[in-house]
mmCIF file of C-alpha atoms (C1' of nucleotides) in Angstrom:
data_model
loop_
_atom_site.group_PDB
_atom_site.id
_atom_site.type_symbol
_atom_site.label_atom_id
_atom_site.label_comp_id
_atom_site.label_asym_id
_atom_site.label_seq_id
_atom_site.Cartn_x
_atom_site.Cartn_y
_atom_site.Cartn_z
ATOM 1 C CA MET A 843 54.843 100.951 142.420
ATOM 2 C CA SER A 844 54.465 98.990 145.385
ATOM 3 C CA GLU A 845 51.896 96.672 144.164
ATOM 4 C CA THR A 846 54.592 95.217 141.654
ATOM 5 C CA TYR A 847 55.471 92.342 144.507
ATOM 6 C CA LYS A 848 52.276 92.160 146.256
ATOM 7 C CA LYS A 849 51.031 88.363 145.151
ATOM 8 C CA GLU A 850 54.617 87.254 145.079
ATOM 9 C CA ILE A 851 54.604 88.097 148.524
ATOM 10 C CA VAL A 852 51.055 87.537 149.790
ATOM 11 C CA GLN A 853 51.447 83.550 148.385
ATOM 12 C CA HIS A 854 55.494 83.704 150.249
ATOM 13 C CA ILE A 855 52.830 84.579 153.494
ATOM 14 C CA ILE A 856 50.368 81.489 152.555
ATOM 15 C CA ARG A 857 53.710 79.432 151.812
ATOM 16 C CA ASN A 858 55.630 80.413 154.821
ATOM 17 C CA LEU A 859 53.278 81.085 157.898
ATOM 18 C CA LEU A 860 50.170 79.085 156.874
ATOM 19 C CA ASP A 861 50.090 77.628 161.029
ATOM 20 C CA ILE A 862 49.885 81.751 161.689
ATOM 21 C CA GLN A 863 47.727 82.875 159.119
ATOM 22 C CA LEU A 864 45.275 79.967 159.806
ATOM 23 C CA LEU A 865 45.187 80.833 163.723
ATOM 24 C CA ARG A 866 44.527 83.839 162.779
ATOM 25 C CA ILE A 867 41.453 83.220 160.848
ATOM 26 C CA VAL A 868 40.009 80.947 162.992
ATOM 27 C CA GLN A 869 40.045 83.247 165.842
ATOM 28 C CA ALA A 870 38.335 86.722 164.132
ATOM 29 C CA GLN A 871 35.669 83.530 163.701
ATOM 30 C CA PRO A 872 35.248 79.595 164.489
ATOM 31 C CA THR A 873 35.591 78.300 160.731
ATOM 32 C CA TRP A 874 36.080 74.875 158.723
ATOM 33 C CA GLY A 875 38.933 74.111 156.024
ATOM 34 C CA TYR A 876 36.405 74.363 152.564
ATOM 35 C CA LYS A 877 35.676 77.510 153.884
ATOM 36 C CA ILE A 878 39.282 78.844 154.978
ATOM 37 C CA LYS A 879 40.195 77.740 151.393
ATOM 38 C CA LYS A 880 37.115 79.454 149.401
ATOM 39 C CA GLN A 881 37.358 82.844 151.508
ATOM 40 C CA VAL A 882 41.827 82.835 151.519
ATOM 41 C CA GLU A 883 41.344 82.467 147.691
ATOM 42 C CA ALA A 884 38.670 85.364 147.181
ATOM 43 C CA ASP A 885 40.584 88.137 149.253
ATOM 44 C CA PHE A 886 43.795 87.830 148.622
ATOM 45 C CA ASN A 887 43.692 85.954 145.063
ATOM 46 C CA VAL A 888 45.605 83.301 145.643
ATOM 47 C CA LYS A 889 45.406 79.749 145.423
ATOM 48 C CA LEU A 890 45.470 77.342 148.440
ATOM 49 C CA ARG A 891 46.036 73.184 148.417
ATOM 50 C CA HIS A 892 43.572 71.394 150.193
ATOM 51 C CA GLY A 893 46.653 68.656 150.398
ATOM 52 C CA ALA A 894 48.330 71.256 152.635
ATOM 53 C CA LEU A 895 45.206 73.082 154.493
ATOM 54 C CA TYR A 896 43.880 69.648 156.120
ATOM 55 C CA PRO A 897 47.078 68.676 157.250
ATOM 56 C CA ALA A 898 47.960 71.608 158.435
ATOM 57 C CA LEU A 899 44.351 72.010 160.381
ATOM 58 C CA ASN A 900 45.218 68.750 161.659
ATOM 59 C CA SER A 901 48.507 69.224 162.799
ATOM 60 C CA LEU A 902 47.662 71.978 165.027
ATOM 61 C CA GLU A 903 44.481 70.676 166.586
ATOM 62 C CA GLN A 904 46.982 68.034 167.486
ATOM 63 C CA LYS A 905 48.902 70.672 169.195
ATOM 64 C CA GLY A 906 46.240 72.443 171.024
ATOM 65 C CA PHE A 907 45.956 75.589 169.025
ATOM 66 C CA LEU A 908 42.925 74.440 167.493
ATOM 67 C CA GLU A 909 39.215 72.502 168.585
ATOM 68 C CA SER A 910 36.759 71.365 166.359
ATOM 69 C CA LYS A 911 33.845 69.324 166.160
ATOM 70 C CA LYS A 912 32.050 67.847 163.548
ATOM 71 C CA GLN A 913 28.885 69.784 162.844
ATOM 72 C CA LYS A 914 25.152 69.493 160.556
ATOM 73 C CA LYS A 915 23.888 72.682 159.288
ATOM 74 C CA ASP A 916 22.787 73.087 156.051
ATOM 75 C CA GLY A 917 22.734 69.747 155.961
ATOM 76 C CA ARG A 918 26.244 70.267 155.654
ATOM 77 C CA ALA A 919 28.561 67.865 157.672
ATOM 78 C CA ARG A 920 31.525 70.290 158.768
ATOM 79 C CA LYS A 921 34.717 70.396 160.782
ATOM 80 C CA VAL A 922 34.162 73.546 162.553
ATOM 81 C CA TYR A 923 37.730 74.835 164.287
ATOM 82 C CA THR A 924 37.734 76.628 167.508
ATOM 83 C CA ILE A 925 40.527 78.810 168.547
ATOM 84 C CA THR A 926 42.367 77.631 172.109
ATOM 85 C CA GLU A 927 43.748 80.080 174.874
ATOM 86 C CA ASN A 928 47.007 78.272 173.949
ATOM 87 C CA GLY A 929 46.332 79.204 169.928
ATOM 88 C CA LYS A 930 45.317 82.720 171.289
ATOM 89 C CA THR A 931 48.631 82.851 172.874
ATOM 90 C CA TYR A 932 50.903 82.140 170.554
ATOM 91 C CA LEU A 933 49.434 84.041 167.772
ATOM 92 C CA GLN A 934 49.268 87.263 170.332
ATOM 93 C CA THR A 935 52.910 86.294 171.158
ATOM 94 C CA TYR A 936 53.966 86.117 167.007
ATOM 95 C CA TYR A 937 52.269 89.327 166.310
ATOM 96 C CA SER A 938 54.268 90.919 168.761
ATOM 97 C CA VAL A 939 57.513 89.294 167.931
ATOM 98 C CA LEU A 940 56.070 91.527 164.253
ATOM 99 C CA GLN A 941 55.118 94.408 165.911
ATOM 100 C CA GLY A 942 58.132 94.609 167.592
ATOM 101 C CA GLN A 943 59.845 94.663 164.427
ATOM 102 C CA LEU A 944 57.901 96.999 162.658
ATOM 103 C CA GLU A 945 58.483 99.806 164.890
ATOM 104 C CA SER A 946 61.968 99.600 165.466
ATOM 105 C CA ARG A 947 63.031 98.910 161.853
ATOM 106 C CA ASN A 948 66.958 99.624 163.549
ATOM 107 C CA ILE A 949 68.689 96.871 164.600
ATOM 108 C CA LYS A 950 71.289 97.654 167.156
ATOM 109 C CA SER A 951 74.040 97.928 165.468
ATOM 110 C CA ASN A 952 77.104 97.184 168.235
ATOM 111 C CA MET B 743 52.500 83.910 179.716
ATOM 112 C CA SER B 744 53.371 85.271 176.644
ATOM 113 C CA GLU B 745 57.052 84.778 176.583
ATOM 114 C CA THR B 746 56.531 80.812 176.395
ATOM 115 C CA TYR B 747 56.162 80.687 172.859
ATOM 116 C CA LYS B 748 58.446 83.601 171.959
ATOM 117 C CA LYS B 749 61.369 81.632 171.014
ATOM 118 C CA GLU B 750 59.931 78.634 169.388
ATOM 119 C CA ILE B 751 58.262 81.908 167.577
ATOM 120 C CA VAL B 752 61.261 83.315 167.026
ATOM 121 C CA GLN B 753 63.143 80.828 165.205
ATOM 122 C CA HIS B 754 59.908 80.163 163.072
ATOM 123 C CA ILE B 755 60.388 83.441 161.870
ATOM 124 C CA ILE B 756 64.429 82.883 161.043
ATOM 125 C CA ARG B 757 63.198 80.134 158.874
ATOM 126 C CA ASN B 758 60.901 80.797 156.855
ATOM 127 C CA LEU B 759 60.826 84.726 156.947
ATOM 128 C CA LEU B 760 64.807 85.056 156.786
ATOM 129 C CA ASP B 761 65.457 86.805 153.154
ATOM 130 C CA ILE B 762 63.335 88.928 154.951
ATOM 131 C CA GLN B 763 64.731 89.078 157.662
ATOM 132 C CA LEU B 764 67.656 89.853 156.343
ATOM 133 C CA LEU B 765 66.088 92.377 154.089
ATOM 134 C CA ARG B 766 65.404 94.121 156.920
ATOM 135 C CA ILE B 767 68.818 93.919 158.981
ATOM 136 C CA VAL B 768 70.846 95.217 155.839
ATOM 137 C CA GLN B 769 68.709 98.385 154.632
ATOM 138 C CA ALA B 770 69.169 99.324 158.825
ATOM 139 C CA GLN B 771 72.759 99.046 158.116
ATOM 140 C CA PRO B 772 75.458 97.264 155.424
ATOM 141 C CA THR B 773 76.631 94.990 156.716
ATOM 142 C CA TRP B 774 78.292 91.057 156.470
ATOM 143 C CA GLY B 775 77.190 87.706 156.681
ATOM 144 C CA TYR B 776 79.250 86.407 159.205
ATOM 145 C CA LYS B 777 78.097 89.814 161.346
ATOM 146 C CA ILE B 778 74.056 88.832 160.563
ATOM 147 C CA LYS B 779 75.285 85.702 161.785
ATOM 148 C CA LYS B 780 76.628 86.699 165.176
ATOM 149 C CA GLN B 781 73.999 89.603 165.888
ATOM 150 C CA VAL B 782 70.863 87.732 164.999
ATOM 151 C CA GLU B 783 72.521 84.539 167.356
ATOM 152 C CA ALA B 784 73.329 87.481 170.224
ATOM 153 C CA ASP B 785 69.532 89.553 169.699
ATOM 154 C CA PHE B 786 67.184 86.527 169.222
ATOM 155 C CA ASN B 787 69.524 83.650 171.447
ATOM 156 C CA VAL B 788 69.001 81.160 168.247
ATOM 157 C CA LYS B 789 71.376 79.772 166.094
ATOM 158 C CA LEU B 790 71.632 80.691 162.269
ATOM 159 C CA ARG B 791 73.223 78.706 159.839
ATOM 160 C CA HIS B 792 75.637 79.833 157.841
ATOM 161 C CA GLY B 793 74.980 77.397 155.725
ATOM 162 C CA ALA B 794 72.014 78.690 155.297
ATOM 163 C CA LEU B 795 72.710 82.310 155.311
ATOM 164 C CA TYR B 796 75.352 82.669 152.997
ATOM 165 C CA PRO B 797 73.281 80.559 150.077
ATOM 166 C CA ALA B 798 70.475 83.089 151.279
ATOM 167 C CA LEU B 799 72.507 85.843 150.979
ATOM 168 C CA ASN B 800 73.415 85.167 147.499
ATOM 169 C CA SER B 801 70.161 84.469 146.187
ATOM 170 C CA LEU B 802 68.269 87.889 147.188
ATOM 171 C CA GLU B 803 71.775 89.310 145.272
ATOM 172 C CA GLN B 804 70.778 87.405 142.143
ATOM 173 C CA LYS B 805 67.030 88.493 142.981
ATOM 174 C CA GLY B 806 68.558 92.265 142.537
ATOM 175 C CA PHE B 807 67.387 93.063 146.271
ATOM 176 C CA LEU B 808 70.941 92.814 147.507
ATOM 177 C CA GLU B 809 74.784 94.729 146.070
ATOM 178 C CA SER B 810 77.688 93.558 147.905
ATOM 179 C CA LYS B 811 81.247 94.805 147.325
ATOM 180 C CA LYS B 812 84.091 93.184 148.443
ATOM 181 C CA GLN B 813 86.170 94.945 151.291
ATOM 182 C CA LYS B 814 88.979 94.539 153.340
ATOM 183 C CA LYS B 815 88.538 96.971 156.503
ATOM 184 C CA ASP B 816 90.939 96.058 160.171
ATOM 185 C CA GLY B 817 92.426 93.585 157.817
ATOM 186 C CA ARG B 818 89.931 91.587 156.699
ATOM 187 C CA ALA B 819 88.106 90.520 153.430
ATOM 188 C CA ARG B 820 84.248 91.361 153.862
ATOM 189 C CA LYS B 821 81.575 91.237 151.326
ATOM 190 C CA VAL B 822 79.212 93.872 152.560
ATOM 191 C CA TYR B 823 75.677 93.789 151.278
ATOM 192 C CA THR B 824 73.966 96.675 150.829
ATOM 193 C CA ILE B 825 69.801 96.951 150.020
ATOM 194 C CA THR B 826 68.753 98.248 146.399
ATOM 195 C CA GLU B 827 65.324 100.149 145.729
ATOM 196 C CA ASN B 828 64.279 96.832 144.477
ATOM 197 C CA GLY B 829 64.893 95.201 147.850
ATOM 198 C CA LYS B 830 63.660 98.275 149.481
ATOM 199 C CA THR B 831 60.308 98.399 147.783
ATOM 200 C CA TYR B 832 60.069 94.718 148.782
ATOM 201 C CA LEU B 833 60.800 94.541 152.237
ATOM 202 C CA GLN B 834 58.062 97.930 151.904
ATOM 203 C CA THR B 835 55.328 95.878 150.585
ATOM 204 C CA TYR B 836 55.441 92.639 153.100
ATOM 205 C CA TYR B 837 55.792 94.160 155.669
ATOM 206 C CA SER B 838 52.808 96.662 154.518
ATOM 207 C CA VAL B 839 50.980 93.472 153.846
ATOM 208 C CA LEU B 840 51.933 92.428 157.808
ATOM 209 C CA GLN B 841 50.575 95.482 158.687
ATOM 210 C CA GLY B 842 47.650 95.470 157.063
ATOM 211 C CA GLN B 843 46.514 92.094 158.902
ATOM 212 C CA LEU B 844 47.944 93.404 162.870
ATOM 213 C CA GLU B 845 45.331 96.126 162.261
ATOM 214 C CA SER B 846 42.444 94.558 161.663
ATOM 215 C CA ARG B 847 42.399 91.077 162.580
ATOM 216 C CA ASN B 848 39.143 90.082 161.273
ATOM 217 C CA ILE B 849 38.606 88.919 157.953
ATOM 218 C CA LYS B 850 35.454 89.374 155.921
ATOM 219 C CA SER B 851 32.699 86.847 157.000
ATOM 220 C CA ASN B 852 30.535 87.000 154.357
ATOM 221 C "C1'" DT C 826 20.075 61.476 135.719
ATOM 222 C "C1'" DA C 827 24.428 63.937 135.153
ATOM 223 C "C1'" DC C 828 27.382 67.601 136.878
ATOM 224 C "C1'" DA C 829 29.034 71.342 139.919
ATOM 225 C "C1'" DA C 830 29.788 72.478 144.067
ATOM 226 C "C1'" DT C 831 30.314 71.388 149.585
ATOM 227 C "C1'" DA C 832 33.581 69.229 151.926
ATOM 228 C "C1'" DT C 833 37.631 66.479 153.377
ATOM 229 C "C1'" DG C 834 41.174 63.320 154.427
ATOM 230 C "C1'" DT C 835 45.220 60.556 151.782
ATOM 231 C "C1'" DC C 836 48.995 59.628 148.894
ATOM 232 C "C1'" DC C 837 52.939 59.448 145.799
ATOM 233 C "C1'" DT C 838 57.042 61.826 143.088
ATOM 234 C "C1'" DC C 839 59.588 65.258 142.582
ATOM 235 C "C1'" DT C 840 61.823 69.719 144.796
ATOM 236 C "C1'" DT C 841 63.548 72.202 148.655
ATOM 237 C "C1'" DT C 842 65.724 72.468 152.996
ATOM 238 C "C1'" DC C 843 67.626 70.805 157.380
ATOM 239 C "C1'" DG C 844 71.785 69.801 160.233
ATOM 240 C "C1'" DG C 845 76.016 69.232 159.843
ATOM 241 C "C1'" DA C 846 80.516 68.370 157.805
ATOM 242 C "C1'" DC C 847 84.405 69.660 154.858
ATOM 243 C "C1'" DA C 848 87.218 73.718 153.468
ATOM 244 C "C1'" DT C 849 89.673 77.286 153.248
ATOM 245 C "C1'" DA C 850 92.203 81.697 154.223
ATOM 246 C "C1'" DT C 851 93.282 85.593 157.039
ATOM 247 C "C1'" DC C 852 94.117 87.913 161.750
ATOM 248 C "C1'" DT C 853 94.660 87.948 166.899
ATOM 249 C "C1'" DT C 854 95.892 86.321 171.596
ATOM 250 C "C1'" DG C 855 98.092 83.342 174.624
ATOM 251 C "C1'" DC D 191 103.228 78.604 166.888
ATOM 252 C "C1'" DA D 192 99.430 77.133 168.004
ATOM 253 C "C1'" DA D 193 94.828 77.693 169.444
ATOM 254 C "C1'" DG D 194 90.651 80.508 168.304
ATOM 255 C "C1'" DA D 195 88.215 83.621 166.358
ATOM 256 C "C1'" DT D 196 86.836 86.115 162.206
ATOM 257 C "C1'" DA D 197 84.756 84.855 157.222
ATOM 258 C "C1'" DT D 198 83.105 82.756 153.734
ATOM 259 C "C1'" DG D 199 81.733 79.267 150.846
ATOM 260 C "C1'" DT D 200 80.113 74.074 149.072
ATOM 261 C "C1'" DC D 201 78.346 69.262 149.650
ATOM 262 C "C1'" DC D 202 75.208 65.237 151.486
ATOM 263 C "C1'" DG D 203 72.230 62.027 153.386
ATOM 264 C "C1'" DA D 204 67.809 62.902 155.781
ATOM 265 C "C1'" DA D 205 63.682 64.716 156.449
ATOM 266 C "C1'" DA D 206 59.778 67.976 155.287
ATOM 267 C "C1'" DG D 207 56.935 70.407 152.387
ATOM 268 C "C1'" DA D 208 54.823 70.988 146.608
ATOM 269 C "C1'" DG D 209 52.319 70.063 143.008
ATOM 270 C "C1'" DG D 210 48.664 67.309 141.753
ATOM 271 C "C1'" DA D 211 45.956 63.128 141.364
ATOM 272 C "C1'" DC D 212 43.139 59.462 144.177
ATOM 273 C "C1'" DA D 213 38.943 59.264 147.060
ATOM 274 C "C1'" DT D 214 34.943 59.310 149.083
ATOM 275 C "C1'" DA D 215 30.294 61.273 150.015
ATOM 276 C "C1'" DT D 216 26.646 65.011 150.117
ATOM 277 C "C1'" DT D 217 23.704 68.427 147.993
ATOM 278 C "C1'" DG D 218 22.046 71.324 144.813
ATOM 279 C "C1'" DT D 219 21.306 73.024 139.595
ATOM 280 C "C1'" DA D 220 20.066 72.394 135.458
#
DNA sequence: TACAATATGTCCTCTTTCGGACATATCTTG
DNA sequence: CAAGATATGTCCGAAAGAGGACATATTGTA
């Protein structure tokens, strides 16, 4: 029953909250674009366009929420992202707002 | 500190998760467009265009997540929305996905 | 040596959304 | 009576985003 809309909802989140998801993933562990794409697609069974992903990552770096270093590991040239303090604060605040909604499902009815 | 981004984040949520917010508000209590607008703007101190709100409500009704009845109370002709079972299920599923993210902030690191 | 996978980027067209205006009707208050 | 609040809707030009292609380089595999 609650599975009915699950895929649609995950797709909705990936589309509309992509920046939040990226911050969340990078916060959990420094990583790079291609891995994020593969990981998200495997974990959630949705498609994540790299034409949307890479610009989003660059945008988050420009905003100062992510930092990147070009590394050459396993013979691969990767752009590894790390979350910044501002990024952590932003994500924390975002989740606290959502948490507030999860806790109090009621809205003031003046 | 966590107040730094709060307004920006609330605006982000209103923009990108408007349909979810509407379902949440209507689920808490049957209500109508104009009241939602005033309520959201007062509660969160952000602007909610009625040019975005009314089409969004109609869209949710077309999807079968909301139902509306035109009422004349207090001498006012209002279109009062009620959440449907499908709407409840959708919202519930949405929040359960977000909840899952709140609980496990870690993502599988193969 | 091809072909697939890894890895990151841009570009173009189409569609959607944004911000704000236009529109209309009723009710309340000064 | 006029102005503001309540209440719901559409429309238009501009901006943003979606889908998918084009582009390039290296590495691993058949």
